[in-house]
mmCIF file of C-alpha atoms in Angstrom:
data_model
loop_
_atom_site.group_PDB
_atom_site.id
_atom_site.type_symbol
_atom_site.label_atom_id
_atom_site.label_comp_id
_atom_site.label_asym_id
_atom_site.label_seq_id
_atom_site.Cartn_x
_atom_site.Cartn_y
_atom_site.Cartn_z
ATOM 1 C CA UNK A 1 63.043 240.116 237.910
ATOM 2 C CA UNK A 2 64.099 241.280 234.433
ATOM 3 C CA UNK A 3 67.470 242.695 235.569
ATOM 4 C CA UNK A 4 68.471 239.714 237.593
ATOM 5 C CA UNK A 5 67.868 237.766 233.842
ATOM 6 C CA UNK A 6 69.426 240.591 232.080
ATOM 7 C CA UNK A 7 72.192 239.969 234.341
ATOM 8 C CA UNK A 8 72.190 236.443 233.970
ATOM 9 C CA UNK A 9 72.208 236.578 229.919
ATOM 10 C CA UNK A 10 75.005 239.049 229.821
ATOM 11 C CA UNK A 11 77.169 236.824 232.407
ATOM 12 C CA UNK A 12 76.487 234.149 229.574
ATOM 13 C CA UNK A 13 77.732 236.052 227.341
ATOM 14 C CA UNK A 14 80.785 236.941 228.979
ATOM 15 C CA UNK A 15 81.160 233.501 229.645
ATOM 16 C CA UNK A 16 80.994 232.318 225.806
ATOM 17 C CA UNK A 17 83.639 235.087 225.332
ATOM 18 C CA UNK A 18 86.228 234.213 228.110
ATOM 19 C CA UNK A 19 85.875 230.576 226.256
ATOM 20 C CA UNK A 20 86.523 232.267 223.303
ATOM 21 C CA UNK A 21 89.082 233.956 224.109
ATOM 22 C CA UNK A 22 91.339 231.174 226.396
ATOM 23 C CA UNK A 23 90.729 228.232 224.314
ATOM 24 C CA UNK A 24 90.395 229.337 220.650
ATOM 25 C CA UNK A 25 93.063 232.474 220.587
ATOM 26 C CA UNK A 26 95.196 230.839 224.064
ATOM 27 C CA UNK A 27 95.652 227.547 221.878
ATOM 28 C CA UNK A 28 95.848 229.175 218.348
ATOM 29 C CA UNK A 29 98.389 231.903 219.952
ATOM 30 C CA UNK A 30 100.407 228.418 221.348
ATOM 31 C CA UNK A 31 100.312 226.516 218.378
ATOM 32 C CA UNK A 32 99.750 229.134 215.482
ATOM 33 C CA UNK A 33 101.772 231.317 216.093
ATOM 34 C CA UNK A 34 104.121 229.610 218.626
ATOM 35 C CA UNK A 35 104.256 232.310 221.282
ATOM 36 C CA UNK A 36 103.468 231.813 225.114
ATOM 37 C CA UNK A 37 99.615 232.918 225.832
ATOM 38 C CA UNK A 38 100.433 234.238 228.724
ATOM 39 C CA UNK A 39 103.162 236.517 226.790
ATOM 40 C CA UNK A 40 100.437 237.270 224.159
ATOM 41 C CA UNK A 41 97.690 237.896 226.376
ATOM 42 C CA UNK A 42 100.234 240.207 228.612
ATOM 43 C CA UNK A 43 101.529 242.214 225.316
ATOM 44 C CA UNK A 44 98.045 242.874 224.282
ATOM 45 C CA UNK A 45 96.295 243.445 227.684
ATOM 46 C CA UNK A 46 96.752 248.330 226.830
ATOM 47 C CA UNK A 47 94.426 246.988 223.037
ATOM 48 C CA UNK A 48 92.249 245.126 225.332
ATOM 49 C CA UNK A 49 91.909 248.118 227.462
ATOM 50 C CA UNK A 50 91.126 250.291 225.453
ATOM 51 C CA UNK A 51 88.757 248.099 223.068
ATOM 52 C CA UNK A 52 86.654 247.724 226.224
ATOM 53 C CA UNK A 53 86.214 251.090 226.728
ATOM 54 C CA UNK A 54 85.524 252.600 223.956
ATOM 55 C CA UNK A 55 83.809 249.630 222.561
ATOM 56 C CA UNK A 56 85.454 250.299 219.105
ATOM 57 C CA UNK A 57 87.472 248.210 216.831
ATOM 58 C CA UNK A 58 88.585 250.921 214.657
ATOM 59 C CA UNK A 59 89.538 253.604 217.874
ATOM 60 C CA UNK A 60 91.592 250.705 218.985
ATOM 61 C CA UNK A 61 93.232 250.223 215.940
ATOM 62 C CA UNK A 62 96.572 252.402 216.739
ATOM 63 C CA UNK A 63 96.784 250.358 219.832
ATOM 64 C CA UNK A 64 96.637 247.534 218.536
ATOM 65 C CA UNK A 65 99.320 247.624 215.441
ATOM 66 C CA UNK A 66 101.457 248.953 218.524
ATOM 67 C CA UNK A 67 101.354 246.359 220.633
ATOM 68 C CA UNK A 68 101.060 243.478 218.412
ATOM 69 C CA UNK A 69 104.221 245.445 216.712
ATOM 70 C CA UNK A 70 106.114 245.375 220.300
ATOM 71 C CA UNK A 71 105.372 241.800 220.163
ATOM 72 C CA UNK A 72 107.125 240.551 216.930
ATOM 73 C CA UNK A 73 104.987 241.032 214.030
ATOM 74 C CA UNK A 74 105.548 242.225 210.975
ATOM 75 C CA UNK A 75 104.873 246.613 211.165
ATOM 76 C CA UNK A 76 103.673 245.445 206.817
ATOM 77 C CA UNK A 77 101.470 242.592 208.161
ATOM 78 C CA UNK A 78 99.837 243.936 211.211
ATOM 79 C CA UNK A 79 98.915 247.107 209.051
ATOM 80 C CA UNK A 80 96.862 245.200 206.537
ATOM 81 C CA UNK A 81 95.742 242.402 208.890
ATOM 82 C CA UNK A 82 94.628 244.889 211.565
ATOM 83 C CA UNK A 83 92.323 247.195 209.908
ATOM 84 C CA UNK A 84 90.761 244.264 207.700
ATOM 85 C CA UNK A 85 90.315 242.066 211.242
ATOM 86 C CA UNK A 86 88.592 245.801 212.444
ATOM 87 C CA UNK A 87 86.361 245.442 209.533
ATOM 88 C CA UNK A 88 85.058 242.075 209.437
ATOM 89 C CA UNK A 89 87.071 239.732 211.792
ATOM 90 C CA UNK A 90 83.797 240.268 215.017
ATOM 91 C CA UNK A 91 83.683 236.730 216.316
ATOM 92 C CA UNK A 92 82.462 238.554 219.639
ATOM 93 C CA UNK A 93 79.182 239.861 218.233
ATOM 94 C CA UNK A 94 78.648 236.523 216.760
ATOM 95 C CA UNK A 95 78.523 235.135 220.094
ATOM 96 C CA UNK A 96 76.320 238.534 221.267
ATOM 97 C CA UNK A 97 73.814 238.203 218.414
ATOM 98 C CA UNK A 98 73.720 234.025 218.883
ATOM 99 C CA UNK A 99 73.501 234.449 223.208
ATOM 100 C CA UNK A 100 70.800 237.701 222.750
ATOM 101 C CA UNK A 101 68.753 236.195 219.985
ATOM 102 C CA UNK A 102 67.776 232.833 222.258
ATOM 103 C CA UNK A 103 67.383 234.924 224.824
ATOM 104 C CA UNK A 104 64.677 236.748 222.972
ATOM 105 C CA UNK A 105 63.084 233.864 222.041
ATOM 106 C CA UNK A 106 62.740 232.395 225.911
ATOM 107 C CA UNK A 107 61.182 236.127 226.200
ATOM 108 C CA UNK A 108 58.617 235.664 223.762
ATOM 109 C CA UNK A 109 57.594 232.421 225.011
ATOM 110 C CA UNK A 110 59.150 230.663 221.518
ATOM 111 C CA UNK A 111 60.701 227.469 221.608
ATOM 112 C CA UNK A 112 63.588 227.283 218.522
ATOM 113 C CA UNK A 113 64.058 224.157 216.842
ATOM 114 C CA UNK A 114 67.145 222.162 216.054
ATOM 115 C CA UNK A 115 66.786 224.185 212.368
ATOM 116 C CA UNK A 116 65.821 227.565 214.359
ATOM 117 C CA UNK A 117 69.199 227.114 216.028
ATOM 118 C CA UNK A 118 71.615 226.473 213.210
ATOM 119 C CA UNK A 119 69.750 228.964 211.406
ATOM 120 C CA UNK A 120 71.053 231.830 214.021
ATOM 121 C CA UNK A 121 74.572 230.278 213.538
ATOM 122 C CA UNK A 122 74.722 231.175 209.898
ATOM 123 C CA UNK A 123 72.941 233.871 210.128
ATOM 124 C CA UNK A 124 74.719 235.751 213.299
ATOM 125 C CA UNK A 125 78.421 234.345 211.823
ATOM 126 C CA UNK A 126 77.318 236.364 208.441
ATOM 127 C CA UNK A 127 75.650 239.587 209.776
ATOM 128 C CA UNK A 128 79.143 240.240 212.288
ATOM 129 C CA UNK A 129 81.014 239.782 209.172
ATOM 130 C CA UNK A 130 79.050 242.691 208.019
ATOM 131 C CA UNK A 131 78.668 244.813 211.057
ATOM 132 C CA UNK A 132 80.425 248.002 211.812
ATOM 133 C CA UNK A 133 83.787 248.539 214.336
ATOM 134 C CA UNK A 134 81.505 250.846 215.556
ATOM 135 C CA UNK A 135 79.674 250.681 219.099
ATOM 136 C CA UNK A 136 76.269 249.504 218.941
ATOM 137 C CA UNK A 137 76.560 247.984 215.570
ATOM 138 C CA UNK A 138 76.030 244.830 216.610
ATOM 139 C CA UNK A 139 72.725 245.486 218.036
ATOM 140 C CA UNK A 140 71.710 246.718 214.503
ATOM 141 C CA UNK A 141 72.489 243.542 212.890
ATOM 142 C CA UNK A 142 70.993 241.486 214.984
ATOM 143 C CA UNK A 143 67.572 242.497 213.856
ATOM 144 C CA UNK A 144 68.301 240.809 210.673
ATOM 145 C CA UNK A 145 68.953 237.373 212.659
ATOM 146 C CA UNK A 146 65.912 237.620 214.216
ATOM 147 C CA UNK A 147 63.922 238.224 211.649
ATOM 148 C CA UNK A 148 65.431 235.294 209.780
ATOM 149 C CA UNK A 149 64.389 232.726 212.848
ATOM 150 C CA UNK A 150 60.655 235.143 212.698
ATOM 151 C CA UNK A 151 61.269 236.296 216.152
ATOM 152 C CA UNK A 152 59.576 240.616 216.363
ATOM 153 C CA UNK A 153 62.604 242.855 215.649
ATOM 154 C CA UNK A 154 61.188 244.724 218.802
ATOM 155 C CA UNK A 155 62.501 242.577 220.874
ATOM 156 C CA UNK A 156 65.728 244.349 220.682
ATOM 157 C CA UNK A 157 64.434 247.068 223.695
ATOM 158 C CA UNK A 158 64.550 244.162 225.784
ATOM 159 C CA UNK A 159 68.652 244.216 225.921
ATOM 160 C CA UNK A 160 69.028 247.836 223.807
ATOM 161 C CA UNK A 161 69.440 249.174 227.721
ATOM 162 C CA UNK A 162 72.602 246.912 228.927
ATOM 163 C CA UNK A 163 73.658 246.721 224.825
ATOM 164 C CA UNK A 164 77.235 248.857 226.319
ATOM 165 C CA UNK A 165 77.906 246.234 228.959
ATOM 166 C CA UNK A 166 77.515 243.243 225.753
ATOM 167 C CA UNK A 167 79.522 245.351 223.511
ATOM 168 C CA UNK A 168 82.520 246.183 225.792
ATOM 169 C CA UNK A 169 82.965 242.228 226.214
ATOM 170 C CA UNK A 170 82.707 241.661 222.195
ATOM 171 C CA UNK A 171 85.087 244.643 221.177
ATOM 172 C CA UNK A 172 87.733 243.158 223.261
ATOM 173 C CA UNK A 173 87.440 239.514 221.887
ATOM 174 C CA UNK A 174 87.517 241.042 218.570
ATOM 175 C CA UNK A 175 90.836 242.936 218.554
ATOM 176 C CA UNK A 176 92.349 239.810 220.705
ATOM 177 C CA UNK A 177 91.201 237.614 216.879
ATOM 178 C CA UNK A 178 92.744 240.349 214.954
ATOM 179 C CA UNK A 179 95.900 240.538 217.341
ATOM 180 C CA UNK A 180 96.199 236.924 217.083
ATOM 181 C CA UNK A 181 95.846 236.556 213.337
ATOM 182 C CA UNK A 182 98.114 239.033 212.660
ATOM 183 C CA UNK A 183 101.092 237.391 214.889
ATOM 184 C CA UNK A 184 100.314 233.523 213.264
ATOM 185 C CA UNK A 185 100.246 235.219 209.201
ATOM 186 C CA UNK A 186 103.647 237.460 211.043
ATOM 187 C CA UNK A 187 105.269 234.171 211.523
ATOM 188 C CA UNK A 188 104.800 232.260 208.688
ATOM 189 C CA UNK A 189 106.064 235.440 206.177
ATOM 190 C CA UNK A 190 109.544 235.290 208.598
ATOM 191 C CA UNK A 191 109.357 231.458 208.006
ATOM 192 C CA UNK A 192 109.303 232.412 204.166
ATOM 193 C CA UNK A 193 111.518 234.323 204.228
ATOM 194 C CA UNK A 194 114.360 232.203 205.812
ATOM 195 C CA UNK A 195 113.378 229.668 203.543
ATOM 196 C CA UNK A 196 113.595 231.693 200.410
ATOM 197 C CA UNK A 197 117.142 232.917 201.998
ATOM 198 C CA UNK A 198 118.703 229.626 202.544
ATOM 199 C CA UNK A 199 117.738 228.301 199.007
ATOM 200 C CA UNK A 200 119.771 231.398 197.699
ATOM 201 C CA UNK A 201 122.736 229.875 199.628
#
């Protein structure tokens, strides 16, 4: 029964990851970076696979930079945006922390109010910004989210055994967001240079 519930919560987390990648990042690439989402996901696939297997944003960084440059990102932009994103852009970690907090609350028979839910969203978002781009760091920051809504930190032990599975998906999500941003900023810089070149003529 416990294994079944853990499988369910992993499924919920991955559903959140997939929706976020396809809807948020897919639309961002299409409308902000002016690139086909299919082309983007094909180009970023090596970095996504590396992130999925290493569960480390920092370890994936060289591959992510190469993929972004191959897709047309300016090298100086990707060299700045991607390391910064590997440190502070942790959308996958925020989703993971929110899902796990609700799951742990259910395990303890705690009914979460609307205020508790809002606190989880806020704290998970802030905690994800401070999470290191290394394997397992999200689980450590989960303690802060649990404390904010009055849940015992010991609840982390419930999901500790399958945290690696969560980590694989959330790291993949994180580096995809970094690449999305690098391509968007590169497009803005190219358009700025073109405007300046036209004005100079």
